[in-house]
Amino acid sequence: MVDGLPGPDGVRIRYAKTQDADILTDLVKTAGDDMETGHLEALAQGRCGTWMLEALSGARIAPLLAQAAASGELLTAAAAMSVPLVAQDRDGQVVGALLGVPSGTVTAMVMKLPGHNGHALMSMVKYAKIKSVAVREDARSRGISTALLKRCVQIYWQLDYMLLFGEFETSRALGPYYERHGFTVLDPQDTIDVGTLLTGVPMRLGAGPGETFFHRWRGPIR
C-alpha cells in the first residue's frame, strides 16, 4: 500500500504520505466533510495510519492500544489506527482521497457501560467509520472513488474488522453508490445494534439529523 496498487485509468491507490496532508484535507472539505485536527496533524507528522500499516505486516495492534489507553493517549492511538488513502494519477497528482477512522462514537458509548473499558478498546479494532470519500471534480466518473472504497474495505477485512459504516448528507443522494458497493443504506430514523456482538448489551447507532447512515458487516454477519 505504500507504493500503491493499480486503480482505473493508470491511477494508483496508496497510503497517504506527509506531503499529501494539505491536498487530502482540501479534497475532504470539497466533499463537504471535515477532517479532525488530530488526524491532519498526525498525517503531516507521519503518524496517521502507522499502526494499520504495521498490522498489515503482521504486527498486533491490541498491545499498543492497551498501552496508549493506560497512558491517556487514545486520541494519538486513533490517529495511528486510521486509514488515509489517496489516488494518484499518471502525472503524480493526487486526485482522490479516503479517510477511515476508529469510531469515537461507538467507543464513547461502550465506555459508558460499567466495567466495559476493555470492550471499548476492542471496538476500536473491530468497528471503523468511513469518514470521507472524495475525488477531484475533473477526475470524477473514472471509477476512482470505487477503487478507493474497494481498497479500504480490503484493508479492514484483512485486519479482521467486523463493521464499516458512515454517514452522508441526505441531500447528496449517495445511497445507490454505497449500495452498489455492498453497503446497506438505512432509512431515516433507522439504526443498527452495534453493542450485542461486542458487549452483550444492545446499543443503537444511526445517523444524525439531515444525514443518511450506511453500513456493511464483514462476512455472514448482518
Short mmCIF file of C-alpha atoms in Angstrom, two decimals:
data_model
loop_
_atom_site.label_atom_id
_atom_site.label_comp_id
_atom_site.label_asym_id
_atom_site.label_seq_id
_atom_site.Cartn_x
_atom_site.Cartn_y
_atom_site.Cartn_z
CA MET A 1 0.00 0.00 0.00
CA VAL A 2 2.93 2.37 0.49
CA ASP A 3 3.97 2.18 -3.17
CA GLY A 4 0.41 1.89 -4.39
CA LEU A 5 -1.87 -0.66 -6.02
CA PRO A 6 -3.32 -0.39 -9.53
CA GLY A 7 -6.55 1.53 -10.00
CA PRO A 8 -8.51 2.65 -13.05
CA ASP A 9 -7.05 4.64 -15.93
CA GLY A 10 -3.47 4.49 -14.70
CA VAL A 11 -4.34 5.68 -11.20
CA ARG A 12 -2.62 4.09 -8.21
CA ILE A 13 -4.22 3.76 -4.78
CA ARG A 14 -1.71 4.22 -2.00
CA TYR A 15 -1.32 5.20 1.62
CA ALA A 16 -1.19 8.96 2.12
CA LYS A 17 2.21 10.47 2.90
CA THR A 18 3.14 13.54 4.91
CA GLN A 19 3.30 15.71 1.79
CA ASP A 20 -0.30 14.75 0.96
CA ALA A 21 -1.75 16.32 4.11
CA ASP A 22 -2.89 19.59 2.54
CA ILE A 23 -4.40 18.11 -0.62
CA LEU A 24 -6.13 15.34 1.32
CA THR A 25 -7.65 17.92 3.64
CA ASP A 26 -8.77 20.06 0.69
CA LEU A 27 -10.40 17.08 -1.00
CA VAL A 28 -12.22 16.09 2.18
CA LYS A 29 -13.52 19.65 2.57
CA THR A 30 -14.63 19.68 -1.08
CA ALA A 31 -16.74 16.62 -0.32
CA GLY A 32 -18.46 18.56 2.43
CA ASP A 33 -16.76 16.67 5.24
CA ASP A 34 -14.41 17.72 8.00
CA MET A 35 -11.02 16.26 8.86
CA GLU A 36 -10.36 16.35 12.56
CA THR A 37 -7.37 18.46 13.56
CA GLY A 38 -5.74 15.48 15.25
CA HIS A 39 -5.76 13.41 12.07
CA LEU A 40 -4.44 16.31 9.99
CA GLU A 41 -1.58 16.92 12.41
CA ALA A 42 -0.82 13.21 12.58
CA LEU A 43 -0.71 12.95 8.79
CA ALA A 44 1.58 15.96 8.49
CA GLN A 45 3.87 14.40 11.11
CA GLY A 46 3.86 10.93 9.56
CA ARG A 47 1.85 9.33 12.36
CA CYS A 48 -1.53 8.83 10.69
CA GLY A 49 -2.28 5.18 9.98
CA THR A 50 1.11 3.88 11.07
CA TRP A 51 -0.28 1.11 13.27
CA MET A 52 -2.53 -0.14 10.50
CA LEU A 53 0.42 -0.44 8.14
CA GLU A 54 2.31 -2.38 10.79
CA ALA A 55 -0.71 -4.61 11.33
CA LEU A 56 -0.85 -5.39 7.60
CA SER A 57 2.70 -6.68 8.00
CA GLY A 58 1.71 -8.91 10.92
CA ALA A 59 2.10 -6.66 13.97
CA ARG A 60 -0.51 -6.76 16.76
CA ILE A 61 -2.37 -3.54 17.49
CA ALA A 62 -4.01 -4.63 20.75
CA PRO A 63 -0.88 -4.26 22.97
CA LEU A 64 -0.16 -0.83 21.51
CA LEU A 65 -3.73 0.23 22.09
CA ALA A 66 -3.74 -1.00 25.68
CA GLN A 67 -0.52 0.91 26.38
CA ALA A 68 -1.98 4.08 24.82
CA ALA A 69 -5.11 3.76 26.95
CA ALA A 70 -3.04 3.36 30.11
CA SER A 71 -1.09 6.50 29.17
CA GLY A 72 -4.21 8.52 28.37
CA GLU A 73 -3.26 8.76 24.70
CA LEU A 74 -6.29 7.29 22.95
CA LEU A 75 -6.52 10.24 20.55
CA THR A 76 -2.98 9.56 19.43
CA ALA A 77 -3.87 5.90 19.05
CA ALA A 78 -6.96 6.76 17.00
CA ALA A 79 -4.81 8.66 14.50
CA ALA A 80 -2.35 5.78 14.26
CA MET A 81 -5.28 3.43 13.63
CA SER A 82 -6.73 5.46 10.79
CA VAL A 83 -6.61 4.52 7.11
CA PRO A 84 -5.64 7.52 4.94
CA LEU A 85 -5.69 6.59 1.25
CA VAL A 86 -5.10 8.69 -1.85
CA ALA A 87 -5.48 8.12 -5.57
CA GLN A 88 -2.51 9.33 -7.62
CA ASP A 89 -2.78 9.75 -11.40
CA ARG A 90 -0.18 9.13 -14.12
CA ASP A 91 1.22 12.64 -13.64
CA GLY A 92 1.78 12.14 -9.93
CA GLN A 93 -1.17 14.32 -8.94
CA VAL A 94 -3.42 13.30 -6.05
CA VAL A 95 -6.94 13.26 -7.48
CA GLY A 96 -8.84 11.37 -4.78
CA ALA A 97 -8.77 10.57 -1.10
CA LEU A 98 -10.44 8.38 1.50
CA LEU A 99 -10.17 8.52 5.26
CA GLY A 100 -11.22 5.69 7.55
CA VAL A 101 -11.09 6.17 11.32
CA PRO A 102 -11.91 4.31 14.55
CA SER A 103 -15.40 5.20 15.70
CA GLY A 104 -15.18 7.63 18.59
CA THR A 105 -18.96 7.49 18.92
CA VAL A 106 -19.04 3.73 19.45
CA THR A 107 -16.07 3.84 21.81
CA ALA A 108 -17.75 6.53 23.91
CA MET A 109 -21.00 4.54 24.02
CA VAL A 110 -19.21 1.44 25.29
CA MET A 111 -17.21 3.41 27.86
CA LYS A 112 -20.47 4.47 29.48
CA LEU A 113 -21.18 0.83 30.37
CA PRO A 114 -19.77 -0.05 33.81
CA GLY A 115 -16.88 -2.49 33.61
CA HIS A 116 -16.61 -2.45 29.82
CA ASN A 117 -13.42 -0.44 29.25
CA GLY A 118 -11.80 -3.45 27.61
CA HIS A 119 -14.73 -3.72 25.21
CA ALA A 120 -14.37 -0.03 24.40
CA LEU A 121 -10.81 -0.65 23.23
CA MET A 122 -11.98 -3.72 21.34
CA SER A 123 -14.47 -1.55 19.45
CA MET A 124 -11.54 0.38 18.01
CA VAL A 125 -10.12 -2.76 16.39
CA LYS A 126 -13.48 -4.13 15.23
CA TYR A 127 -15.57 -1.15 14.10
CA ALA A 128 -14.43 1.65 11.76
CA LYS A 129 -16.04 4.68 10.21
CA ILE A 130 -15.53 5.76 6.63
CA LYS A 131 -15.11 9.44 7.32
CA SER A 132 -14.89 10.65 3.74
CA VAL A 133 -14.51 9.59 0.12
CA ALA A 134 -13.62 12.45 -2.21
CA VAL A 135 -12.47 12.81 -5.82
CA ARG A 136 -11.30 15.97 -7.56
CA GLU A 137 -14.06 17.33 -9.77
CA ASP A 138 -12.14 16.98 -13.04
CA ALA A 139 -11.29 13.34 -12.24
CA ARG A 140 -14.78 12.07 -11.47
CA SER A 141 -16.68 9.35 -13.38
CA ARG A 142 -13.49 7.33 -13.83
CA GLY A 143 -14.03 4.75 -11.09
CA ILE A 144 -11.57 6.36 -8.69
CA SER A 145 -13.92 6.51 -5.70
CA THR A 146 -14.81 2.88 -6.32
CA ALA A 147 -11.15 1.90 -6.28
CA LEU A 148 -10.53 3.85 -3.05
CA LEU A 149 -13.51 2.25 -1.34
CA LYS A 150 -12.54 -1.22 -2.55
CA ARG A 151 -9.02 -0.94 -1.13
CA CYS A 152 -10.37 0.48 2.12
CA VAL A 153 -12.71 -2.46 2.59
CA GLN A 154 -9.93 -4.92 1.75
CA ILE A 155 -7.64 -3.41 4.39
CA TYR A 156 -10.24 -3.53 7.15
CA TRP A 157 -11.41 -7.04 6.32
CA GLN A 158 -7.80 -8.27 6.16
CA LEU A 159 -7.33 -6.90 9.69
CA ASP A 160 -10.47 -8.72 10.92
CA TYR A 161 -12.69 -5.70 11.44
CA MET A 162 -16.37 -6.61 11.71
CA LEU A 163 -18.17 -3.43 10.71
CA LEU A 164 -17.64 -0.46 8.42
CA PHE A 165 -20.11 2.40 8.50
CA GLY A 166 -20.51 6.06 7.71
CA GLU A 167 -22.89 8.92 7.06
CA PHE A 168 -23.53 11.33 4.24
CA GLU A 169 -25.73 14.37 3.89
CA THR A 170 -29.10 13.08 2.74
CA SER A 171 -29.33 15.83 0.12
CA ARG A 172 -26.31 14.32 -1.68
CA ALA A 173 -28.34 11.16 -2.51
CA LEU A 174 -25.36 8.80 -2.30
CA GLY A 175 -27.45 5.79 -1.29
CA PRO A 176 -27.26 3.98 -4.67
CA TYR A 177 -23.48 4.47 -4.77
CA TYR A 178 -22.93 2.75 -1.43
CA GLU A 179 -25.48 0.04 -2.18
CA ARG A 180 -23.58 -0.85 -5.35
CA HIS A 181 -20.53 -1.46 -3.18
CA GLY A 182 -22.21 -3.86 -0.78
CA PHE A 183 -23.35 -1.43 1.91
CA THR A 184 -26.80 -1.27 3.42
CA VAL A 185 -28.30 2.23 3.44
CA LEU A 186 -30.77 2.89 6.25
CA ASP A 187 -33.97 4.84 6.05
CA PRO A 188 -34.19 7.97 8.21
CA GLN A 189 -34.52 7.22 11.92
CA ASP A 190 -33.44 3.57 11.47
CA THR A 191 -30.49 2.27 13.50
CA ILE A 192 -28.33 -0.82 13.87
CA ASP A 193 -27.27 -2.69 17.00
CA VAL A 194 -23.51 -2.33 17.49
CA GLY A 195 -23.46 -3.44 21.13
CA THR A 196 -24.68 -7.01 21.42
CA LEU A 197 -21.86 -8.64 19.42
CA LEU A 198 -19.25 -6.64 21.30
CA THR A 199 -20.55 -6.46 24.87
CA GLY A 200 -23.75 -8.48 25.06
CA VAL A 201 -25.63 -5.22 25.65
CA PRO A 202 -27.70 -3.73 22.79
CA MET A 203 -26.58 -0.28 21.63
CA ARG A 204 -28.17 1.50 18.69
CA LEU A 205 -26.21 3.54 16.15
CA GLY A 206 -27.60 5.65 13.34
CA ALA A 207 -27.36 8.97 11.53
CA GLY A 208 -27.90 12.46 12.86
CA PRO A 209 -30.46 14.95 11.55
CA GLY A 210 -30.19 15.54 7.81
CA GLU A 211 -27.81 12.61 7.34
CA THR A 212 -28.14 9.08 5.99
CA PHE A 213 -26.42 6.08 7.59
CA PHE A 214 -24.75 3.27 5.62
CA HIS A 215 -23.00 0.15 6.90
CA ARG A 216 -21.51 -3.19 5.94
CA TRP A 217 -20.86 -6.18 8.17
CA ARG A 218 -17.97 -8.50 7.39
CA GLY A 219 -18.81 -12.00 6.23
CA PRO A 220 -22.17 -13.56 7.08
CA ILE A 221 -22.89 -11.18 9.97
CA ARG A 222 -25.95 -8.99 9.40
#
